[in-house]
Tab-separated table of C-alpha atoms in Angstrom:
chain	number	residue	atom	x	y	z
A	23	UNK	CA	9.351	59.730	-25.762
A	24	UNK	CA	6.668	58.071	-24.372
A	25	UNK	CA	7.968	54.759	-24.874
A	26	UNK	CA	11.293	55.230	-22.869
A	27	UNK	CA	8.842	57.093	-20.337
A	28	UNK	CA	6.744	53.267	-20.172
A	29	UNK	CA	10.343	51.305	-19.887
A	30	UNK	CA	11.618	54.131	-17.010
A	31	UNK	CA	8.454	53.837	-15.211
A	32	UNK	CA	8.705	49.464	-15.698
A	33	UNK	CA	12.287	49.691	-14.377
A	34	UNK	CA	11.435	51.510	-10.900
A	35	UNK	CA	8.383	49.265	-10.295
A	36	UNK	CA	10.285	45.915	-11.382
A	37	UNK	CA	13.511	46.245	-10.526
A	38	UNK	CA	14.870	42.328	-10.849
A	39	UNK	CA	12.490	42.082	-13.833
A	40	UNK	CA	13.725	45.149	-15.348
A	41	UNK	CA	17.800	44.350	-15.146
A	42	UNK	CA	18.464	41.706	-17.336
A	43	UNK	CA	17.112	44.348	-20.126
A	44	UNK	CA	18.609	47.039	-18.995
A	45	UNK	CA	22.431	48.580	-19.996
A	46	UNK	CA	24.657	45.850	-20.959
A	47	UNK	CA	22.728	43.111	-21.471
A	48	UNK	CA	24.959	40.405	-22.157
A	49	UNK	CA	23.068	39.496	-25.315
A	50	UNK	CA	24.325	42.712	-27.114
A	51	UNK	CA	27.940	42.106	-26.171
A	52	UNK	CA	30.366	40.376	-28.616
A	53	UNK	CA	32.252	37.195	-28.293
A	54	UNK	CA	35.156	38.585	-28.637
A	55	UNK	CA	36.892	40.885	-25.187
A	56	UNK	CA	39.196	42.635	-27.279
A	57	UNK	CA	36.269	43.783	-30.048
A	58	UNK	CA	34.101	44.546	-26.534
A	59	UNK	CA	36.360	46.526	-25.265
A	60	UNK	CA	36.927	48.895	-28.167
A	61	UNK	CA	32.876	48.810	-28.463
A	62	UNK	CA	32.669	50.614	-24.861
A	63	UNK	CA	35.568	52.969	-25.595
A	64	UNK	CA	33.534	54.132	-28.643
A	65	UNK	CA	30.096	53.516	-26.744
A	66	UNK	CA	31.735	56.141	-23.891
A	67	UNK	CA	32.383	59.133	-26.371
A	68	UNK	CA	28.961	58.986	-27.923
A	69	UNK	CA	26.415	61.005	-26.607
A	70	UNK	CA	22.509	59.387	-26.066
A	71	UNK	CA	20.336	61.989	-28.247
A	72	UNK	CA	17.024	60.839	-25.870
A	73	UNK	CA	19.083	61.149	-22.217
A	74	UNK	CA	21.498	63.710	-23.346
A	75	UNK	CA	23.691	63.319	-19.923
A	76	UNK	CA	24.241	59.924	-20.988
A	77	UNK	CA	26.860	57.883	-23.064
A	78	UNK	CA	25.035	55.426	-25.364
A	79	UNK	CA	26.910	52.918	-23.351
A	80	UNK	CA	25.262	54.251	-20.299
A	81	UNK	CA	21.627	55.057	-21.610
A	82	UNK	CA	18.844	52.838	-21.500
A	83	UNK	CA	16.992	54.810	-24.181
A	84	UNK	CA	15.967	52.827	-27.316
A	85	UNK	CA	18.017	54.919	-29.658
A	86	UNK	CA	21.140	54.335	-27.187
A	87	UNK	CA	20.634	50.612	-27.553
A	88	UNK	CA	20.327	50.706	-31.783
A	89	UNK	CA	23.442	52.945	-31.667
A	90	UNK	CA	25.068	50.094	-29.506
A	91	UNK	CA	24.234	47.589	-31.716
A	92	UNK	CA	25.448	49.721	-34.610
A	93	UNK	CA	29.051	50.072	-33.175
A	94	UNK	CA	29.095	46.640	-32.514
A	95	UNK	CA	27.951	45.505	-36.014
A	96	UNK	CA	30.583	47.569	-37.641
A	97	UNK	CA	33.333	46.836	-35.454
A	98	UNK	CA	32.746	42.879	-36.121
A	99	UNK	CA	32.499	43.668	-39.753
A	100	UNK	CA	35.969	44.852	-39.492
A	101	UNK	CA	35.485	49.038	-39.332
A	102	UNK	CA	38.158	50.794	-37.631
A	103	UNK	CA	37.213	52.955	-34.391
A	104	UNK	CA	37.495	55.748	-36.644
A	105	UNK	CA	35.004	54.214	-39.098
A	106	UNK	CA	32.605	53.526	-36.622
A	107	UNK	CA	32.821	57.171	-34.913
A	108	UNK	CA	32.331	58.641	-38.270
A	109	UNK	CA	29.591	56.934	-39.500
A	110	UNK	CA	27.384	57.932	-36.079
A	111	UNK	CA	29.044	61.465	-36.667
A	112	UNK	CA	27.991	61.801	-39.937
A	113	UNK	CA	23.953	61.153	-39.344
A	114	UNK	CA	24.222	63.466	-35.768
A	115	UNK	CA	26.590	65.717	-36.073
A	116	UNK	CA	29.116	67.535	-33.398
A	117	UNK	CA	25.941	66.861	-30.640
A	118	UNK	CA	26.326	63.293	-30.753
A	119	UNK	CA	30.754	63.563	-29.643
A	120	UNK	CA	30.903	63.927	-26.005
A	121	UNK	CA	33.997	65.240	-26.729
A	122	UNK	CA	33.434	68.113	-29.149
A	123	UNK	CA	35.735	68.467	-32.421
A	124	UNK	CA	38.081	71.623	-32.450
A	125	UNK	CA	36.537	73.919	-35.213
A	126	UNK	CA	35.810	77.579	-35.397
A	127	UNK	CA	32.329	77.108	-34.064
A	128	UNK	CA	34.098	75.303	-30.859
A	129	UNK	CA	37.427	77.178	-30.407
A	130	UNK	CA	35.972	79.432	-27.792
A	131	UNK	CA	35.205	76.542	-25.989
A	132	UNK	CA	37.999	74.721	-26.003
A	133	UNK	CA	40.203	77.874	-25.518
A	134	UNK	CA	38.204	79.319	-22.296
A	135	UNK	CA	40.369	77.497	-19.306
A	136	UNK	CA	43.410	78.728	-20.981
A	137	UNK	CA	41.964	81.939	-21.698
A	138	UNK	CA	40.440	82.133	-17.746
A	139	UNK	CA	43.739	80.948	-16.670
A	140	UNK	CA	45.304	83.592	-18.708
A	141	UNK	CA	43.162	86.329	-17.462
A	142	UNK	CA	43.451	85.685	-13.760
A	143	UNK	CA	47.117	85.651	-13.858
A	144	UNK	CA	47.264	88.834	-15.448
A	145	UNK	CA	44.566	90.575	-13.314
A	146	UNK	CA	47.303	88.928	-10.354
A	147	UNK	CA	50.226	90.388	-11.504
A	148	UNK	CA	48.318	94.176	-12.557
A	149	UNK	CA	46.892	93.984	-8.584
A	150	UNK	CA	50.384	93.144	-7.575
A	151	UNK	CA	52.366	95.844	-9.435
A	152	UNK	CA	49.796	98.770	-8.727
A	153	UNK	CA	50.094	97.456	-5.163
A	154	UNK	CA	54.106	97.875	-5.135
A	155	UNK	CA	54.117	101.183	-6.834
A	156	UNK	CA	51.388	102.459	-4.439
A	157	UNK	CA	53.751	100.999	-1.273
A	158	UNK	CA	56.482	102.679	-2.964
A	159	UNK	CA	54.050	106.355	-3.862
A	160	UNK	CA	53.812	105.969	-0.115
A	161	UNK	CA	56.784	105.939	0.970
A	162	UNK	CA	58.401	108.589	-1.322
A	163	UNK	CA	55.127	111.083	-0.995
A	164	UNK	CA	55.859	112.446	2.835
A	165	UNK	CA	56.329	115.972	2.767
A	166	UNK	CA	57.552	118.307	5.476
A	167	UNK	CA	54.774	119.101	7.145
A	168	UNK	CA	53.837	115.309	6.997
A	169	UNK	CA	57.502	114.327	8.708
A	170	UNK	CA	57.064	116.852	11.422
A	171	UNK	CA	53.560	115.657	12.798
A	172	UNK	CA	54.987	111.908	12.269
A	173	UNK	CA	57.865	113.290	14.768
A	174	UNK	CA	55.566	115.104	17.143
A	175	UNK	CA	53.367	111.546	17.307
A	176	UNK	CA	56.508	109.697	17.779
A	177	UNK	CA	57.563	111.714	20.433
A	178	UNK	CA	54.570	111.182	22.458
A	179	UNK	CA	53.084	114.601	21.835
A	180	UNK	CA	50.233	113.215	19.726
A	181	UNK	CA	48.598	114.527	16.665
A	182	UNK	CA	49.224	117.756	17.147
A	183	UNK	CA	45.989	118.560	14.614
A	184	UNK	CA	43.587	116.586	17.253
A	185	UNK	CA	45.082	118.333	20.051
B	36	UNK	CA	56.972	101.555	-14.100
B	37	UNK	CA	58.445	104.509	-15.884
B	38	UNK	CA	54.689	105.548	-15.393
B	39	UNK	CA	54.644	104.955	-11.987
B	40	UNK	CA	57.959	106.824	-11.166
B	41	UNK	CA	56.669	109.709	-13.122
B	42	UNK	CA	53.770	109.908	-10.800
B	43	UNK	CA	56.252	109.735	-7.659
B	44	UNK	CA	58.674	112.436	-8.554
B	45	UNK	CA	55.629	114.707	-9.249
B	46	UNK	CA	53.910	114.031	-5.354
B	47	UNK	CA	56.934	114.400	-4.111
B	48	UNK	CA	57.366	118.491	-5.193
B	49	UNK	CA	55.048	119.932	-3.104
B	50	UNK	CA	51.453	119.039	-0.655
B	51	UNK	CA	48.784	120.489	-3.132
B	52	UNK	CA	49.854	117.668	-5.228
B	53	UNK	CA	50.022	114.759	-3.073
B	54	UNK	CA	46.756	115.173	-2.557
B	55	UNK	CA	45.428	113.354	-5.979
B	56	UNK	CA	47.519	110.535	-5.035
B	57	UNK	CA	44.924	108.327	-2.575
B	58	UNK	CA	41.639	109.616	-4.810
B	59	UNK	CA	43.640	107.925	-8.215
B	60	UNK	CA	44.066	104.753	-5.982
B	61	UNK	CA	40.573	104.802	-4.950
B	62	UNK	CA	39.749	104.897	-8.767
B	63	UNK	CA	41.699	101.896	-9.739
B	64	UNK	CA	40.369	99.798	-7.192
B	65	UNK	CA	37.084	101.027	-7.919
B	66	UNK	CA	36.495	97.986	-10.801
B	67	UNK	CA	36.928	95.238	-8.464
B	68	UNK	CA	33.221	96.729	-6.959
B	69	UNK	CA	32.261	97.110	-10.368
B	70	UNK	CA	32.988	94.212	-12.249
B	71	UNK	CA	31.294	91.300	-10.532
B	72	UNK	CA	28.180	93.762	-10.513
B	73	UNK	CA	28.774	94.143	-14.185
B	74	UNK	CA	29.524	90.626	-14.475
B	75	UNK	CA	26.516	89.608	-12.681
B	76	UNK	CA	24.583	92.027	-14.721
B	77	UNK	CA	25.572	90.319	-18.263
B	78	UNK	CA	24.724	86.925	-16.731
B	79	UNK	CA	21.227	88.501	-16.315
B	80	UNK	CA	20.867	89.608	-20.102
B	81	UNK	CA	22.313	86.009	-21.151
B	82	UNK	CA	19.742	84.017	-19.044
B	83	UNK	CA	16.664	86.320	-20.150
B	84	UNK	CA	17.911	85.874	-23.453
B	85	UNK	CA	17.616	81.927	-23.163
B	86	UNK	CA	14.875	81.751	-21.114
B	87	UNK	CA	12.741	84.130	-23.924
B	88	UNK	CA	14.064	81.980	-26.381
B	89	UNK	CA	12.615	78.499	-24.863
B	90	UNK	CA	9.724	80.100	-24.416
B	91	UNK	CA	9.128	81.522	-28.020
B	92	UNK	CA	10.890	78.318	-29.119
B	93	UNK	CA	13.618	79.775	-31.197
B	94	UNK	CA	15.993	78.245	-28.930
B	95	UNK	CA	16.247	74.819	-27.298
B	96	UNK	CA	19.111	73.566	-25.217
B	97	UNK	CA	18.259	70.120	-25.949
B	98	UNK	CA	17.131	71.046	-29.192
B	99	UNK	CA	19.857	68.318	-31.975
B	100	UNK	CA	20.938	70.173	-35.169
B	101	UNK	CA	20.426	68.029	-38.110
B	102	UNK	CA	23.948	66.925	-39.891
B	103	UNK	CA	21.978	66.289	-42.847
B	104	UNK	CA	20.704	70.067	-43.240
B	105	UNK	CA	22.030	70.696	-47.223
B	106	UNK	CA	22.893	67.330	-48.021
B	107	UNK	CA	21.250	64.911	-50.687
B	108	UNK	CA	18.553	62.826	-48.726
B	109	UNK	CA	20.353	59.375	-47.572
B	110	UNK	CA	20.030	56.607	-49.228
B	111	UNK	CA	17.022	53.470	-47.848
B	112	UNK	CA	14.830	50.667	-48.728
B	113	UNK	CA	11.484	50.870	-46.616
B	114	UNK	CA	8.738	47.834	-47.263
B	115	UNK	CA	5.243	49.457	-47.475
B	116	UNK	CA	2.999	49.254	-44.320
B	117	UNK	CA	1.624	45.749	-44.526
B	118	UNK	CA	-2.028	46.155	-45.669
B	119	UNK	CA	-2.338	50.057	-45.619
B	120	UNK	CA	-2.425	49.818	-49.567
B	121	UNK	CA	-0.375	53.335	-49.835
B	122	UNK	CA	2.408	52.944	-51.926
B	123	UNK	CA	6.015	51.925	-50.461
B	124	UNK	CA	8.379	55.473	-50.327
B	125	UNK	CA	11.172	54.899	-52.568
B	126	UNK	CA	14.951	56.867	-52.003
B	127	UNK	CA	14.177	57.672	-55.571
B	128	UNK	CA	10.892	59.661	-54.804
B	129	UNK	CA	13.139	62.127	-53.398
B	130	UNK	CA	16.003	62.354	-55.571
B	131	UNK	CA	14.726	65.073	-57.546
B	132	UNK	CA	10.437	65.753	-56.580
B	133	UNK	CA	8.960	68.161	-59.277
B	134	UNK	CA	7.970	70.114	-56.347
B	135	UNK	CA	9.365	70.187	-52.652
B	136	UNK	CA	8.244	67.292	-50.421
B	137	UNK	CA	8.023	66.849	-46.629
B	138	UNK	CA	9.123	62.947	-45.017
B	139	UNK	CA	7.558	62.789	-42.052
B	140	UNK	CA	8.582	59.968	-39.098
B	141	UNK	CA	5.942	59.103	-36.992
B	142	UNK	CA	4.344	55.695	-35.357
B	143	UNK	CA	1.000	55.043	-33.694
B	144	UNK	CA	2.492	54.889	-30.295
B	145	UNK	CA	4.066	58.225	-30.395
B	146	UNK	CA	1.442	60.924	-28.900
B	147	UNK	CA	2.842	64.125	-30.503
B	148	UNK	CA	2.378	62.678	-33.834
B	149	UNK	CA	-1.516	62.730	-32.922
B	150	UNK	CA	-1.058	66.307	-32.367
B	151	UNK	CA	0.448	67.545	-35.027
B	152	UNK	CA	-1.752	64.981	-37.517
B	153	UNK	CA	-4.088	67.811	-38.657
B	154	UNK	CA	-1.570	69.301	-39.678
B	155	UNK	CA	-0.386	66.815	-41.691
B	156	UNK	CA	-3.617	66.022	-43.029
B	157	UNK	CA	-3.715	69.942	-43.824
B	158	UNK	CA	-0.213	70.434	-45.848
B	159	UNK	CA	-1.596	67.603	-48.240
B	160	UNK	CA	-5.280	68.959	-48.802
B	161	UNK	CA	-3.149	71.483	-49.845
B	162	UNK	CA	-1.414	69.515	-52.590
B	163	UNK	CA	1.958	69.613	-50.687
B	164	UNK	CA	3.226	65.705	-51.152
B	165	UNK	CA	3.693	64.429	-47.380
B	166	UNK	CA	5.694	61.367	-47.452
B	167	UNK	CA	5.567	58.762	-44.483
B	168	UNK	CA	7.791	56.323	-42.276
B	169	UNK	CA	6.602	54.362	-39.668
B	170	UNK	CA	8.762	54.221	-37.025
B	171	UNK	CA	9.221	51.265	-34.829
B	172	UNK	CA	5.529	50.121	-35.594
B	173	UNK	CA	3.260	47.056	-35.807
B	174	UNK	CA	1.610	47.774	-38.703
B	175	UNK	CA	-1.678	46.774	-37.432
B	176	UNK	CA	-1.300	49.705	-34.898
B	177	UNK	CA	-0.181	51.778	-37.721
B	178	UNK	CA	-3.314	51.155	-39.595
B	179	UNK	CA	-5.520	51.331	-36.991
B	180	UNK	CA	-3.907	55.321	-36.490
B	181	UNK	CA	-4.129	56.090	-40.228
B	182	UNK	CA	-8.170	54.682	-40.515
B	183	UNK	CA	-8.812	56.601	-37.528
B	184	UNK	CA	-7.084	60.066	-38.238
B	185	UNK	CA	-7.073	60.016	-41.699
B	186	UNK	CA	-3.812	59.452	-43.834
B	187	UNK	CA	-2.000	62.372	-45.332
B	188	UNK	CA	0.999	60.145	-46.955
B	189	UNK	CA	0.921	59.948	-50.622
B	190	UNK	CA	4.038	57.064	-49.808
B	191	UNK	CA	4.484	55.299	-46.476
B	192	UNK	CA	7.234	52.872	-45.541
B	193	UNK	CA	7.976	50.935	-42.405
B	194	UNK	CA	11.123	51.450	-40.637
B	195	UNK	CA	10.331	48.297	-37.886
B	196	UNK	CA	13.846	48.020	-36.794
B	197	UNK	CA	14.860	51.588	-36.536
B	198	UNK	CA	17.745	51.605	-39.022
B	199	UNK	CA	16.783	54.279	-41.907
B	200	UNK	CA	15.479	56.630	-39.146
B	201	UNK	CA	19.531	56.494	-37.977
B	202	UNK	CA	20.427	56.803	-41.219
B	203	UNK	CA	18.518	60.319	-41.050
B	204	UNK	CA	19.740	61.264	-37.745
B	205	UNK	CA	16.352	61.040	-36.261
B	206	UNK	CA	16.666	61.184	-32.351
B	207	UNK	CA	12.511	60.884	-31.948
B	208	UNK	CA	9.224	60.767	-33.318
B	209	UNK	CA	7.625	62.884	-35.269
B	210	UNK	CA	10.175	64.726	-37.127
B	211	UNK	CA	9.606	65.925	-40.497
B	212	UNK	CA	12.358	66.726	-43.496
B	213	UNK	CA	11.883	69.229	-46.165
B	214	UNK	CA	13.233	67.961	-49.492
B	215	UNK	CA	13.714	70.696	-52.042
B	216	UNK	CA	13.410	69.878	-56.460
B	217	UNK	CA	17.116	69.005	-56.129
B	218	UNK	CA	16.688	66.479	-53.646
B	219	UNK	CA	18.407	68.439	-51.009
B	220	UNK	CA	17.205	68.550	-47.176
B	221	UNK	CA	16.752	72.035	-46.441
B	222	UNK	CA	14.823	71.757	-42.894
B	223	UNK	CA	14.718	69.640	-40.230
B	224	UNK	CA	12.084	69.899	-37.307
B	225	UNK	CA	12.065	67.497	-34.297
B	226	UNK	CA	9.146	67.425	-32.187
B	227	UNK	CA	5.316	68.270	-33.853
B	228	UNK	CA	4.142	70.429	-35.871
B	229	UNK	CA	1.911	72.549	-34.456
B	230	UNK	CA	0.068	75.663	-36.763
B	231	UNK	CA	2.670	77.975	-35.768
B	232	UNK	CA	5.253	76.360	-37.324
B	233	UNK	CA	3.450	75.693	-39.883
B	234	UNK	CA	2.392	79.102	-40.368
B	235	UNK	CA	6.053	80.706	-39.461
B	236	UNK	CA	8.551	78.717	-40.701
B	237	UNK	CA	7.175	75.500	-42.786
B	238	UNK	CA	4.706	77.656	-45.083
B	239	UNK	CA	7.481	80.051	-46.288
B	240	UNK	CA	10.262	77.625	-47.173
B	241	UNK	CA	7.323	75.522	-49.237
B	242	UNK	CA	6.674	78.688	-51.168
B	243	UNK	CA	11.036	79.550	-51.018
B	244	UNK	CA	11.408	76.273	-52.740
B	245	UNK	CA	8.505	75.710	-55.106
């Protein structure tokens, strides 16, 4: 957006100009702490469709500032933080939660540490196993021939095949 | 285990068969050489895969999926562009169009909106109705863009403070809606038009939902 591109560009050249506009400007905050508070809890979860690595509480984007406002509006007008999340989710969609809903689409997602987790302890305790029974193949698999050199080398003799 | 054992008793019988004991070993080790090369190669396909798509466009990463895809159009009150003497767009225009209609966000500031203009101005030469709102516009400026590329909107209304374009889910100018005879959004683009997608996806659903 070219516009947010013009306020970015204002912002690095005019620093102390720039601030007072910038991310919580005290002009958008409400009165009331308590109301404020809740406002940035919400404001956290929401994503900023321009600066998508960005809360709306954290964006200086345009949109990110209307989307402020919004929550505040609502929240003063007595919405519950449910209220207010829903009525952002329902014009963006999942994109908008930081924190993505659990739903088919997402259940991959949400299941892959546990899955990863899963799968590494497993592959640990296969390695593990095979590695015991192998010790234990070892062990078990001299033959005759096998015991003899062993007591030739132990003897000091040496292998008798190199010899 | 029993497995294991099974394999033991059996080495143990005679020398000709201890000797496939270290080879199987070798085997089953084998897919720890494998697997990260396998892995590695799948990461390969995956990353082609994206990178193709962003370049054909078929697939952007940054790229917001309309919630409003299949629902009724939202409800909104737009004033008309002060002084542009096309009619004010009504929520009622698109409640049920006798053909499908495009809504189309845009404002004079916004530099893909030049670009994909013509194409505008195309789609309603070609009797498609292409309904406007100005986005975050002084309607001088928005004027001054319309006299100068021409003005495809059979309706315009002026969204000043932003609100009805959140009501859409509009992230950025231009986007453009398709409305279907039932008053349904049935395609969202973000970003210009430009005469491919006008070509490849926009022409068909016109002629999908007519």
């Amino acid at each position: 957006m070219m516009l947010l591109r013009a306020v970015l560009l204002l912002a690095l050249l005019f620093p102390a100009t720039a601030a007072p506009a910038a991310v919580g400007d005290p002009r958008e905050r409400l009165a009331d702490p308590a109301l404020e508070e809740r406002a940035q809890a919400i404001g956290r979860e929401l994503r900023c469709l321009v600066c998508q690595n960005q809360s709306i509480e954290d964006s200086n984007a345009d949109l990110a500032r209307d989307l402020r406002l919004i929550v505040r509006e609502r929240l003063a007008a007595g919405a519950t933080d449910a209220q207010v999340v829903r009525f952002v989710h329902d014009r963006y969609g999942d994109f908008v939660l930081l924190r993505p809903p659990v739903t088919a689409a997402t259940a991959l997602l949400w299941a892959a540490p546990a899955l990863m987790l899963a799968g590494a302890v497993a592959a640990i305790l296969i390695a593990r196993r095979r590695r015991r029974s192998a010790g234990e193949a070892e062990a078990a698999t001299l033959t005759e021939a096998e015991r003899a050199r062993l007591a030739a080398m132990e003897s000091g003799g040496g292998d008798p095949r190199r010899s | 285990m029993s497995d294991a054992t099974g394999s033991n008793t059996s080495t143990t019988t005679g020398a000709e068969a201890a000797a496939p004991s270290p080879p199987r070993r070798v085997v089953g080790r084998r897919w720890m050489l494998y697997a990260p090369l396998a892995l590695a190669g799948g990461a390969c396909l995956g990353f082609y895969a994206m990178l193709r798509g962003m370049r054909s466009g078929s697939y952007d990463p940054r790229g917001v999926p309309s919630a409003l895809l299949g629902r009724a159009a939202p409800e909104f009150e737009v004033p008309p562009v002060e002084g542009s003497n096309v009619p004010a767009l009504a929520a009622a225009d698109l409640r049920a169009p006798d053909r499908p209609v495009l809504v189309n966000f845009w404002a004079s500031w916004c530099l893909p909106c030049v670009a994909e203009h013509p194409m505008l101005m195309r789609l309603a030469r070609g009797g498609t109705p292409v309904f406007g709102i100005n986005y975050k516009d002084r309607p001088p400026d928005a004027r001054a863009f319309l006299e100068r590329h021409g003005n495809p909107f059979a309706k315009l209304g002026a969204d000043a403070p932003g609100r009805v374009a959140i009501d859409w889910g509009v992230y950025g100018v231009p986007e453009t809606y398709l409305i279907d005879k039932e008053g349904v959004i049935r395609w969202r683009w973000a970003g210009p038009i430009t005469p491919e997608v006008l070509d490849n996806d926009l022409r068909p659903l016109l002629r999908r939902y007519a």
